[in-house]
Short mmCIF file of C-alpha atoms in Angstrom, two decimals:
data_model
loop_
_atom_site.label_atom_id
_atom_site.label_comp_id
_atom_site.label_asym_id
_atom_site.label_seq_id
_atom_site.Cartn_x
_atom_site.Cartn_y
_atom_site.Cartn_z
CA UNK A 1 -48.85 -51.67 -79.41
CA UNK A 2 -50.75 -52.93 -76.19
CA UNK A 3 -49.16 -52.65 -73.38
CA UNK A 4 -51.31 -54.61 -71.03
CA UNK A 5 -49.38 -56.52 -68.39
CA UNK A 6 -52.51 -57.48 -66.58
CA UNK A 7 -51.01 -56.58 -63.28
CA UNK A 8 -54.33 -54.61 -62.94
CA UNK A 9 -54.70 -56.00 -59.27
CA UNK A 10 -51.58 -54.59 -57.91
CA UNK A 11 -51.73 -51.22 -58.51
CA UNK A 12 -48.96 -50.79 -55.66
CA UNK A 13 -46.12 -52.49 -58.52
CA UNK A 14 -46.13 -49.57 -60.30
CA UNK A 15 -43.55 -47.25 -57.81
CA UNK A 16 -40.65 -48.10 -55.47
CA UNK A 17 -42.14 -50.50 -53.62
CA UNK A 18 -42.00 -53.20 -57.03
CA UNK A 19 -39.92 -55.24 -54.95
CA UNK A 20 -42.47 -56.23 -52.34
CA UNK A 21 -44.76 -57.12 -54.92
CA UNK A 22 -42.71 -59.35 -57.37
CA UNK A 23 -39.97 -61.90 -56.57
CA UNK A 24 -37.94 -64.65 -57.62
CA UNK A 25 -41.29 -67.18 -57.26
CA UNK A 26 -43.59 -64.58 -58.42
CA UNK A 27 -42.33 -63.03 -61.15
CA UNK A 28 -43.89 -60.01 -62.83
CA UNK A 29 -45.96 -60.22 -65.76
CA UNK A 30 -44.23 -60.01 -68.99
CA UNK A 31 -45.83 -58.48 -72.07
CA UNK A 32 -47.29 -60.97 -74.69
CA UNK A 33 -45.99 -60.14 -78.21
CA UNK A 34 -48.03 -59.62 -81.20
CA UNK A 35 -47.44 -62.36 -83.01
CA UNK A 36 -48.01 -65.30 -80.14
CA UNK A 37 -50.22 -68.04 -81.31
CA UNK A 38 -53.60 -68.15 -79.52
CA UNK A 39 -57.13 -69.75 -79.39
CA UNK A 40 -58.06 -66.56 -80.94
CA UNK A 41 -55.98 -66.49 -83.98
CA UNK A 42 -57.19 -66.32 -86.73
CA UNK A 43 -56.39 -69.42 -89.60
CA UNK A 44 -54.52 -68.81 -92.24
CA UNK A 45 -56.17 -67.38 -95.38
CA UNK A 46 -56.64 -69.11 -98.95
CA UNK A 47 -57.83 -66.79 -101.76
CA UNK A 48 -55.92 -63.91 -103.61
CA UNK A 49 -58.44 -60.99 -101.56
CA UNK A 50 -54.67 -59.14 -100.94
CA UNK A 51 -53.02 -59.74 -104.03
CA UNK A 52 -55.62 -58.50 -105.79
CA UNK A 53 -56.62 -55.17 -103.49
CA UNK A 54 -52.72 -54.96 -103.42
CA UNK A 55 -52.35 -55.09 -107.53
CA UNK A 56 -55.67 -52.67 -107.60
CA UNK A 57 -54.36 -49.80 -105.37
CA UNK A 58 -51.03 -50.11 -108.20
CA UNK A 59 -53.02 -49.89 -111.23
CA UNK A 60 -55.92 -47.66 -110.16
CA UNK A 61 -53.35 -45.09 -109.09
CA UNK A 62 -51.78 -44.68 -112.22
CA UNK A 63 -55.71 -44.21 -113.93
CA UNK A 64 -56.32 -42.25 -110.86
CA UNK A 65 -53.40 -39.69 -111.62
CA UNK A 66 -54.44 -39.29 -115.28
CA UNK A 67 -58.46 -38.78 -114.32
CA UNK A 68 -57.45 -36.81 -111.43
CA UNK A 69 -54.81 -34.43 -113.02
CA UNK A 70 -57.02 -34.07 -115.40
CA UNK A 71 -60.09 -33.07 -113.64
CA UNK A 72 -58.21 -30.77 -111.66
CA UNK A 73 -56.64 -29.02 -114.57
CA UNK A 74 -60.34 -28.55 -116.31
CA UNK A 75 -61.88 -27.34 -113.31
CA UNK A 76 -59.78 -25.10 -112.11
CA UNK A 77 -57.02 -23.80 -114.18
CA UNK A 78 -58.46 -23.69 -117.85
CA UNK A 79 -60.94 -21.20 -119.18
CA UNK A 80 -61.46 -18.91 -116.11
CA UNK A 81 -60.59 -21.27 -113.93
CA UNK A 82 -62.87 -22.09 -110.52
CA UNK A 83 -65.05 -18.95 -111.63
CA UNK A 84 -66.81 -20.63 -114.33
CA UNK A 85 -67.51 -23.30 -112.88
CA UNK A 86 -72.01 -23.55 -112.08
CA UNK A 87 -74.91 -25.26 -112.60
CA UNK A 88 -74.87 -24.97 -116.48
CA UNK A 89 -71.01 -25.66 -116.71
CA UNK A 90 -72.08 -29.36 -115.33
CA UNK A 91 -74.91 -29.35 -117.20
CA UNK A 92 -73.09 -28.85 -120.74
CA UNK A 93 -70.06 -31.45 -119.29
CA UNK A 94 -72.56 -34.59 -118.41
CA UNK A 95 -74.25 -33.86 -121.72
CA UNK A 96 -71.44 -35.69 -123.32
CA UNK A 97 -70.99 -39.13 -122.19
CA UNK A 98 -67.31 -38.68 -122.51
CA UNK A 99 -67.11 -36.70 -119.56
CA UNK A 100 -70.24 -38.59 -117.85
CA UNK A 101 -67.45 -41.90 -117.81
CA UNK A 102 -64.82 -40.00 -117.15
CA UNK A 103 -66.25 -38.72 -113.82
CA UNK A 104 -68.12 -42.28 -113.09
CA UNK A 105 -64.49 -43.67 -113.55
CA UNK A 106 -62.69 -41.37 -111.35
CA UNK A 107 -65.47 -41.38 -108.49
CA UNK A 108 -65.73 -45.73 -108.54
CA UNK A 109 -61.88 -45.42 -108.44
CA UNK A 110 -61.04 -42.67 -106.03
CA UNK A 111 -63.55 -44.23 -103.83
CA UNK A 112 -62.41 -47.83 -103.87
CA UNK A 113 -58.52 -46.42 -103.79
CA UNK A 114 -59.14 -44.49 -100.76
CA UNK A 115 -61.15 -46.77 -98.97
CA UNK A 116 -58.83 -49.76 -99.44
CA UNK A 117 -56.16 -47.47 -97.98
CA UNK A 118 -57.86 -46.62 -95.44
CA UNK A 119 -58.84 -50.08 -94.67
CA UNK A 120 -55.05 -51.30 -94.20
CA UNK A 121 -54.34 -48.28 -91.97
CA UNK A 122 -57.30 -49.69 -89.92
CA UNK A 123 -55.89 -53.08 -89.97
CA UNK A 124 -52.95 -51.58 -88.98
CA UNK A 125 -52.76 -49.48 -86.31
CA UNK A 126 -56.37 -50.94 -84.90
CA UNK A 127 -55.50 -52.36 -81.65
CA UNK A 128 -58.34 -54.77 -80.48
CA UNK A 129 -61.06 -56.55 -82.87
CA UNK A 130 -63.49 -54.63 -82.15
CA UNK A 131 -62.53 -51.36 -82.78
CA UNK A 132 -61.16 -52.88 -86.31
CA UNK A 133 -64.66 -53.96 -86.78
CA UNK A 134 -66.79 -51.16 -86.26
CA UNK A 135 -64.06 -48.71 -87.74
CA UNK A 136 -64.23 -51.04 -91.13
CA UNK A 137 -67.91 -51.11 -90.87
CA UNK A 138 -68.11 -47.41 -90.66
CA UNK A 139 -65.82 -46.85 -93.61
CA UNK A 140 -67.83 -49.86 -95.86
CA UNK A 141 -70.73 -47.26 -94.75
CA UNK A 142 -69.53 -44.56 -96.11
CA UNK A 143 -67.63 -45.66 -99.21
CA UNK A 144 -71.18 -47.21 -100.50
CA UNK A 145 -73.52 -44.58 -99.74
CA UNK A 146 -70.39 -41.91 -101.28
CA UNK A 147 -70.35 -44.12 -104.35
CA UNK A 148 -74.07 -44.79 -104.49
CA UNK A 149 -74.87 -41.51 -104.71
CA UNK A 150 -72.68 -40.43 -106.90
CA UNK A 151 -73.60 -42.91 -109.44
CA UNK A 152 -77.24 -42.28 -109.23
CA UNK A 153 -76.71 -38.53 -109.17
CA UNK A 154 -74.49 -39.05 -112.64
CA UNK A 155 -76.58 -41.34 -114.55
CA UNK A 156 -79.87 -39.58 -113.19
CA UNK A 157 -78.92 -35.96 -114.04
CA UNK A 158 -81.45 -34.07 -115.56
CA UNK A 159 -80.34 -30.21 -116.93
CA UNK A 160 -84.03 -29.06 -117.16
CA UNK A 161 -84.39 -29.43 -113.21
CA UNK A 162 -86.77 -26.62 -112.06
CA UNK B 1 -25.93 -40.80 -89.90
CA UNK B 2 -22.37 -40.95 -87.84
CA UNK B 3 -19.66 -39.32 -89.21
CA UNK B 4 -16.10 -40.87 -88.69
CA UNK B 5 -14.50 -37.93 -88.47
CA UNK B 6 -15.85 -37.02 -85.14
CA UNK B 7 -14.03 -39.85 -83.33
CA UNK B 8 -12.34 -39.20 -80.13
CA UNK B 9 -14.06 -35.71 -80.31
CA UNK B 10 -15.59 -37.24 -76.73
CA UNK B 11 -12.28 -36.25 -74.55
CA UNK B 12 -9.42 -37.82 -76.58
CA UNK B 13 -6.80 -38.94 -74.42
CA UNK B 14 -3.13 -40.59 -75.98
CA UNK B 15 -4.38 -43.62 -75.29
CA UNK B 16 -7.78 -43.75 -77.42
CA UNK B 17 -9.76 -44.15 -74.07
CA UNK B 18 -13.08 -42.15 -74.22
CA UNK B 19 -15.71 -41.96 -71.25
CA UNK B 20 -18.73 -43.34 -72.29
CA UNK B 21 -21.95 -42.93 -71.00
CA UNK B 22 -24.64 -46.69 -71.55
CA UNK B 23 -28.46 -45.52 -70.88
CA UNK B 24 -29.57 -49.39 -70.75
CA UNK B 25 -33.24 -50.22 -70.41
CA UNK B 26 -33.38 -52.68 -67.69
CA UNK B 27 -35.82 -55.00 -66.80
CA UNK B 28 -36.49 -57.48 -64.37
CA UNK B 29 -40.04 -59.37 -63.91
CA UNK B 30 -38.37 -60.40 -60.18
CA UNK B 31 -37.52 -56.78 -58.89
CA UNK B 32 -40.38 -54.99 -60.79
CA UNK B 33 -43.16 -54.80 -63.57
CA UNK B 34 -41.46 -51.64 -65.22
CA UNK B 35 -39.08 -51.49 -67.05
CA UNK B 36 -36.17 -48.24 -66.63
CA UNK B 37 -33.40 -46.66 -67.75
CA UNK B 38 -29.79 -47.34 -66.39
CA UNK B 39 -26.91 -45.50 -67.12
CA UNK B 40 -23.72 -47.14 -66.89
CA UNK B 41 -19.95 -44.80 -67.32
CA UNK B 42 -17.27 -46.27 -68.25
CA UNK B 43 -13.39 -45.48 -69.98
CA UNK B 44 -13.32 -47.64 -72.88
CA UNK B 45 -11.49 -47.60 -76.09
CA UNK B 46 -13.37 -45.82 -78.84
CA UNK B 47 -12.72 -48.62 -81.40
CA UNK B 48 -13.95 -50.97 -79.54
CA UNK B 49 -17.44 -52.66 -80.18
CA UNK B 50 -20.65 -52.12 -77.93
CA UNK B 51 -20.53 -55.46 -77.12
CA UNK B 52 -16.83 -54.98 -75.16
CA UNK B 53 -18.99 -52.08 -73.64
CA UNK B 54 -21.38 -54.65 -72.25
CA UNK B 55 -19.26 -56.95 -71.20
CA UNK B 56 -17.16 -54.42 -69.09
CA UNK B 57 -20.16 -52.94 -67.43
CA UNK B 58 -21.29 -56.85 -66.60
CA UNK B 59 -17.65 -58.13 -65.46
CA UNK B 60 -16.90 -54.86 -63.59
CA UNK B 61 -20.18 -52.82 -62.49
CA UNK B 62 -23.20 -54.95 -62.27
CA UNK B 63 -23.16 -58.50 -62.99
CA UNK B 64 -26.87 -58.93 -63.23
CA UNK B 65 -26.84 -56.83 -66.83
CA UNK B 66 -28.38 -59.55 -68.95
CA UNK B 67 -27.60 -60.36 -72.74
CA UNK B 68 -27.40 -62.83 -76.02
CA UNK B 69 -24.29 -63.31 -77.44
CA UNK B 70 -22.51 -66.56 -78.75
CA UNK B 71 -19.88 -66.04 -81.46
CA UNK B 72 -19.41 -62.39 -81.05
CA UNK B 73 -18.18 -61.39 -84.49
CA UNK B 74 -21.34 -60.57 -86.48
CA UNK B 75 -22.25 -64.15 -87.29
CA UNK B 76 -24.42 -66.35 -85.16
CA UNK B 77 -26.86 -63.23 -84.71
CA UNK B 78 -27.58 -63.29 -81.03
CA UNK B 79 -27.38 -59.52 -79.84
CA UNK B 80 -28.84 -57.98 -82.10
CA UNK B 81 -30.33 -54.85 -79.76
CA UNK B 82 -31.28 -51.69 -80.34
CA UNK B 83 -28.68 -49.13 -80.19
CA UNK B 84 -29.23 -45.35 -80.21
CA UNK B 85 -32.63 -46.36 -81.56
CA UNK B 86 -31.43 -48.19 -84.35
CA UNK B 87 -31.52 -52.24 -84.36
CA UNK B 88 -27.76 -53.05 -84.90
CA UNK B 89 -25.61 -56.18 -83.58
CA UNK B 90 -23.68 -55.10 -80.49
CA UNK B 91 -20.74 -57.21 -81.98
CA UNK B 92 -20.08 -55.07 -85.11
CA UNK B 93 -20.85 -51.48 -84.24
CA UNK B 94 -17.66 -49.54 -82.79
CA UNK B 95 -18.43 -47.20 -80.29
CA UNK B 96 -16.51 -44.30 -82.30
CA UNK B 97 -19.38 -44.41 -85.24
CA UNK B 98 -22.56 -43.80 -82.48
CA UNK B 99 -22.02 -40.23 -81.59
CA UNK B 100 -20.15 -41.78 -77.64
CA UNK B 101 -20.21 -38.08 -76.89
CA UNK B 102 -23.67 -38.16 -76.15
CA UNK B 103 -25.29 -41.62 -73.70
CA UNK B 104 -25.52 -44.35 -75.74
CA UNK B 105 -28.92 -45.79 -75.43
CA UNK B 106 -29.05 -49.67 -75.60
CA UNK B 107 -32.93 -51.35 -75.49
CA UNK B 108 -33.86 -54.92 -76.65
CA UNK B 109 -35.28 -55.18 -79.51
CA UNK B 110 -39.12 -54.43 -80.75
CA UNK B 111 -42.22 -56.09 -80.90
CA UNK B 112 -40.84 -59.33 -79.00
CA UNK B 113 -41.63 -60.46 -75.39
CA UNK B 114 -38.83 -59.02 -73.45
CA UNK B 115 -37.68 -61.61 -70.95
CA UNK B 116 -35.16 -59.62 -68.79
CA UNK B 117 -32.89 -56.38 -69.91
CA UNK B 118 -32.16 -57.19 -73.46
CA UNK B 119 -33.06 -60.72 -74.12
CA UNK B 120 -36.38 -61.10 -75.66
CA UNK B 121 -38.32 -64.21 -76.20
CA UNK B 122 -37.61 -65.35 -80.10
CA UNK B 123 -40.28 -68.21 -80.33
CA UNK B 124 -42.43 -65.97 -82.39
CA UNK B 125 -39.99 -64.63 -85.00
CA UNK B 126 -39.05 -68.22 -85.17
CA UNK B 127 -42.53 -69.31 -85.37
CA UNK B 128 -42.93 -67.52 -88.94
CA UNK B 129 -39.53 -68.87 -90.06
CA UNK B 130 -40.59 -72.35 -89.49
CA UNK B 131 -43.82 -71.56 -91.36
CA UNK B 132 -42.01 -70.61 -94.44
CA UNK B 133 -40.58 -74.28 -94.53
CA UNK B 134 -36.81 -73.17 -94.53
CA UNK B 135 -35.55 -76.28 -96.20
CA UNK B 136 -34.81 -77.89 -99.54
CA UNK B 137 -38.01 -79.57 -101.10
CA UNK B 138 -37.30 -82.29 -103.44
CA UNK B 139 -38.89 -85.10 -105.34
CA UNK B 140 -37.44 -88.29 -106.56
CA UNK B 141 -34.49 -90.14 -106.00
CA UNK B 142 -31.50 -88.49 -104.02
CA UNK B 143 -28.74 -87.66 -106.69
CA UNK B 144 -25.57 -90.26 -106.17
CA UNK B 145 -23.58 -86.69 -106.66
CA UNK B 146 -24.40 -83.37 -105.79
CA UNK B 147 -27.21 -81.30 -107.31
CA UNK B 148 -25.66 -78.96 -109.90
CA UNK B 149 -26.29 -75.48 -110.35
CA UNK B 150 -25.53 -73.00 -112.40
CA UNK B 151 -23.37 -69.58 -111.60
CA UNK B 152 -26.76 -67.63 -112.65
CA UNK B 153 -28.98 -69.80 -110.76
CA UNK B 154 -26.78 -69.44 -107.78
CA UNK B 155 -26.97 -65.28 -107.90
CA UNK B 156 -30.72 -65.49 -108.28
CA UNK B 157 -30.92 -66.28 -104.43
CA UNK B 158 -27.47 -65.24 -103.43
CA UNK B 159 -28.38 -62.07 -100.97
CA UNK B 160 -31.11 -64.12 -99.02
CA UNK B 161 -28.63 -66.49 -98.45
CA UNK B 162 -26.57 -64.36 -96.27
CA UNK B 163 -29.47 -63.84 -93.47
CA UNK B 164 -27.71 -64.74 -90.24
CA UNK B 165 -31.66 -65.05 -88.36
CA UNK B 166 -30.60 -62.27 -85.66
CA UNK B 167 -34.47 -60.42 -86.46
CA UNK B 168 -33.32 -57.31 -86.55
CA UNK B 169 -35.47 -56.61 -89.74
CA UNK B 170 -38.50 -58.03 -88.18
CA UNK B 171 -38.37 -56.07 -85.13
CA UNK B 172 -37.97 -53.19 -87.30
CA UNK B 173 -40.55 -53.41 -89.12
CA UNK B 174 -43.74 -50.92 -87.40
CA UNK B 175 -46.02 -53.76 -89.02
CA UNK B 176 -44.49 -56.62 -86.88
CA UNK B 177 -44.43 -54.31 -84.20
CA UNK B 178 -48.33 -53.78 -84.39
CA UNK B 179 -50.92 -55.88 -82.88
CA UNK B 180 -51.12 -58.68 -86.26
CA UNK B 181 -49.56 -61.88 -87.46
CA UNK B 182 -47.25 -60.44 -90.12
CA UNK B 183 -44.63 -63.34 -91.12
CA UNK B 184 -41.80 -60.57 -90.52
CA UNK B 185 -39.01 -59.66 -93.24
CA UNK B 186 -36.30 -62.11 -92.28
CA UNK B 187 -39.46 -65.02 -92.63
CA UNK B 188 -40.30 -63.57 -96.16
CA UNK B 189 -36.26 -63.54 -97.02
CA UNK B 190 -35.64 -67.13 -95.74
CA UNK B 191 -38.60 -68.13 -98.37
CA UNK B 192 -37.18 -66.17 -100.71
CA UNK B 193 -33.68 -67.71 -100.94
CA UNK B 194 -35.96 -71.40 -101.64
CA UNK B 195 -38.30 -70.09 -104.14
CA UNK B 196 -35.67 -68.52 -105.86
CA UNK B 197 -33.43 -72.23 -105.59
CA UNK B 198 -33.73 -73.84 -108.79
CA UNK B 199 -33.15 -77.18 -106.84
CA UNK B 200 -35.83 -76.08 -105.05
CA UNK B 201 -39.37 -77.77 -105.64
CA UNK B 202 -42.02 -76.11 -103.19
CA UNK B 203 -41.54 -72.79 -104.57
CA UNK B 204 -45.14 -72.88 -105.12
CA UNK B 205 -46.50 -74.29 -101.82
CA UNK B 206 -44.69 -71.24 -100.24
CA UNK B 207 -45.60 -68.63 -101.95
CA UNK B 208 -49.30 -69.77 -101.18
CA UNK B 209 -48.26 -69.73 -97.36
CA UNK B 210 -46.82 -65.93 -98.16
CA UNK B 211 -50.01 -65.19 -100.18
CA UNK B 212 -51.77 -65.01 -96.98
CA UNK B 213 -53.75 -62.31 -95.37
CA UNK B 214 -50.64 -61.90 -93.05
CA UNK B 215 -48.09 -62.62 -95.71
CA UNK B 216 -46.48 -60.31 -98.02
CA UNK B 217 -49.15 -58.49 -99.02
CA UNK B 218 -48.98 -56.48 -95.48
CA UNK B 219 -45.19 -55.08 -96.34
CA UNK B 220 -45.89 -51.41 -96.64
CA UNK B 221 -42.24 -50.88 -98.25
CA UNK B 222 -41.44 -49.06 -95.34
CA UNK B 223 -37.26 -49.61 -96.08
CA UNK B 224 -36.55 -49.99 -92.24
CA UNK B 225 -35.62 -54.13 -92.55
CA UNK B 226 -33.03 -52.74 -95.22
CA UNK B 227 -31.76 -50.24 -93.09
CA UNK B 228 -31.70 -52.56 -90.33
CA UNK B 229 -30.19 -55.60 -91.41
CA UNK B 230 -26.36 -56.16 -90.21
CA UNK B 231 -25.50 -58.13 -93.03
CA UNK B 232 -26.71 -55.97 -95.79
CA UNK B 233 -29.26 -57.95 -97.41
CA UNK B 234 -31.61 -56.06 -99.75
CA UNK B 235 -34.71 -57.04 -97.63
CA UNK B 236 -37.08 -55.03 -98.97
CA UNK B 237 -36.10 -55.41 -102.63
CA UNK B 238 -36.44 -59.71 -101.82
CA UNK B 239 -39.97 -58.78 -100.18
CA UNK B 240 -41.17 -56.94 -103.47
CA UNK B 241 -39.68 -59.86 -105.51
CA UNK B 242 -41.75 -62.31 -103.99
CA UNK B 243 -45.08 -59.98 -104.41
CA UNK B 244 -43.98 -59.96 -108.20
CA UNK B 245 -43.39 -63.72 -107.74
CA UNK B 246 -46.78 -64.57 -106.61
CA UNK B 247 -48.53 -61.63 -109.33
CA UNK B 248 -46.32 -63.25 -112.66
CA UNK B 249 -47.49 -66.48 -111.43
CA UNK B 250 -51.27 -65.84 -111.89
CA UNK B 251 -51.70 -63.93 -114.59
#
């Protein structure tokens, strides 16, 4: 929480001598709280945006824990586990386009999921607008590209790559 | 959590008197910007309440100690405050369940202007409540008799009626706390106990105002407005109805 009490100017306040500085008629600063209405505040919002990220994060964990389980399970604890696991184990997987929706599914998802947490832990604990910008704008960044790529790599995969 | 059993473990005398140490943040925008810690002894009964505490240390050691109280018996919700880190009302914790063997710490509450030692300014937490339109909505003509209800109806809303507005939820809650314009549990439960009126006609006009960016869609279910609350309302639980409230309603 900020914890500005703009008494930049008298840096003297902060020690014993408090009681020079502040008195009956000039009463130290008091901090603002969170909530108090300002020029700056923002109107309120029509539109379900929330509800709907809110109802997303719900349902796409429950996919998330099937796809995810699942993946993990394949990859690394059947049939040799992590060992088998190369360039012509992907190749026979994305050859069925079974697998090739499962993985698009659990990348969209796992991206989206994790990004709109992370966006509510950056509207949270972000304390001035502009670091809550740029942090969002680094995470949009990253969450596109991630997903981008992975898309393109999935639906562009060719086994015969020399 | 307290246990009872360890009462008058802090030097039991015949007469129930314990020493008691109060570590009291003071604060006082005419003596200083910075706010400290005070600690206050004192030989007090063990069953008594922390508000007695107060009062003796204000009546007896230093009458500039400043407060809220009114009715003093868990009802108009003025001091609410937090004690040993916990938001509790002075008026209905005993000193015997709050470990007095160790200081007591007393602070004002979170996430609210504090004004001087434990009075903070409200006008925000009563800000939201007012936004929630707190009131019976109706259309039509004014019955001649009263407006009937049944027993069922009634228990839909009964546990949000019991909020006694002393914000110790809200200033619970680390979302309040934080640098937004959260409405606050005891905002959300005060529109709660309307929507949920079956006299009630603007369920739907405040649920839109909760739908908000800053409405109850920001609740991470944290549980501490449950734990907090002095009168034992299910806050969270009357949160997450709402969210289902507002979900049932659109699709």
């Amino acid at each position: 929480m900020s914890t500005e009490t703009a008494n930049a100017g008298t840096g003297a306040a902060g020690s014993a001598d408090g009681e020079r500085t502040y008195s009956v008629d000039n009463p130290a600063p008091v901090i603002a709280p969170p909530r108090a209405r300002t020029g700056k505040t923002p109107k309120a919002t029509r539109g379900n945006f929330e509800m709907h990220t809110w109802l997303f994060m719900r349902l796409s964990g429950i996919v998330l824990v099937v796809l995810v389980l699942g993946h993990l399970l394949i990859q690394l604890v059947l049939d040799g586990g992590v060992t088998k696991i190369g360039f012509a184990f992907v190749a026979g997987r994305w050859a069925s386009p079974f697998w090739q929706v499962w993985d698009l599914l659990m990348l969209w998802l796992a991206m989206l999921h994790g990004a709109n947490g992370l966006r509510t832990v950056v509207n949270d604990y972000a304390e001035r607008d502009n670091t809550r910008f740029w942090l969002k704008m680094l995470l949009y960044t990253a969450t596109v590209f991630t997903v981008l790529l992975g898309t393109l790599v999935i639906f562009t995969f060719d086994p015969n790559i020399r | 959590m307290e246990q009872p059993g360890q009462s008058g473990t802090a030097e039991p005398t015949t007469s129930g008197m314990i020493t008691v140490t109060f570590r009291i943040r003071r604060f006082n925008p005419e003596v200083s910007a910075d706010a400290s810690w005070e600690d206050f002894t004192l030989e007090i009964d063990s069953k008594d309440r922390v508000l007695d505490a107060l009062h003796r240390i204000k009546w007896e050691q230093d009458g500039t100690l400043t407060f809220r109280r009114s009715c003093a018996h868990g009802i108009c919700g003025s001091d609410a405050m937090r004690i040993n880190g916990r938001n509790r009302l002075a008026c209905k914790t005993l000193i015997k369940d709050i470990s007095p063997e160790k200081p007591i710490t007393v602070e004002a509450i979170k996430g609210l202007t504090v004004l001087k030692d434990l009075v903070v300014d409200m006008e925000p937490f009563f800000q939201a409540y007012r936004d929630v339109m707190p009131f019976l909505v109706t259309s039509g003509n004014e019955p001649t008799r009263e407006r009937f209800q049944s027993d069922e109806d009634r228990a839909r809303f009964d546990d949000t009626t019991k909020c006694i507005l002393c914000a110790a939820c809200t200033s619970s809650c680390p979302i309040y706390w934080n640098d937004g314009q959260y409405f606050g549990p005891a905002a959300i439960v005060n529109a709660h106990r309307f929507i949920f009126d079956s006299r009630d006609e603007a369920g739907e006009q405040r649920l839109e105002i909760l739908n908000d960016k800053d409405g109850v869609w920001r609740c991470r279910t944290t549980f501490n407005c449950t734990d907090a609350c002095p009168r034992g309302i299910e806050v969270t639980k009357a949160i997450q109805e709402v969210k289902r409230a507002l979900i049932t309603r659109r699709f």
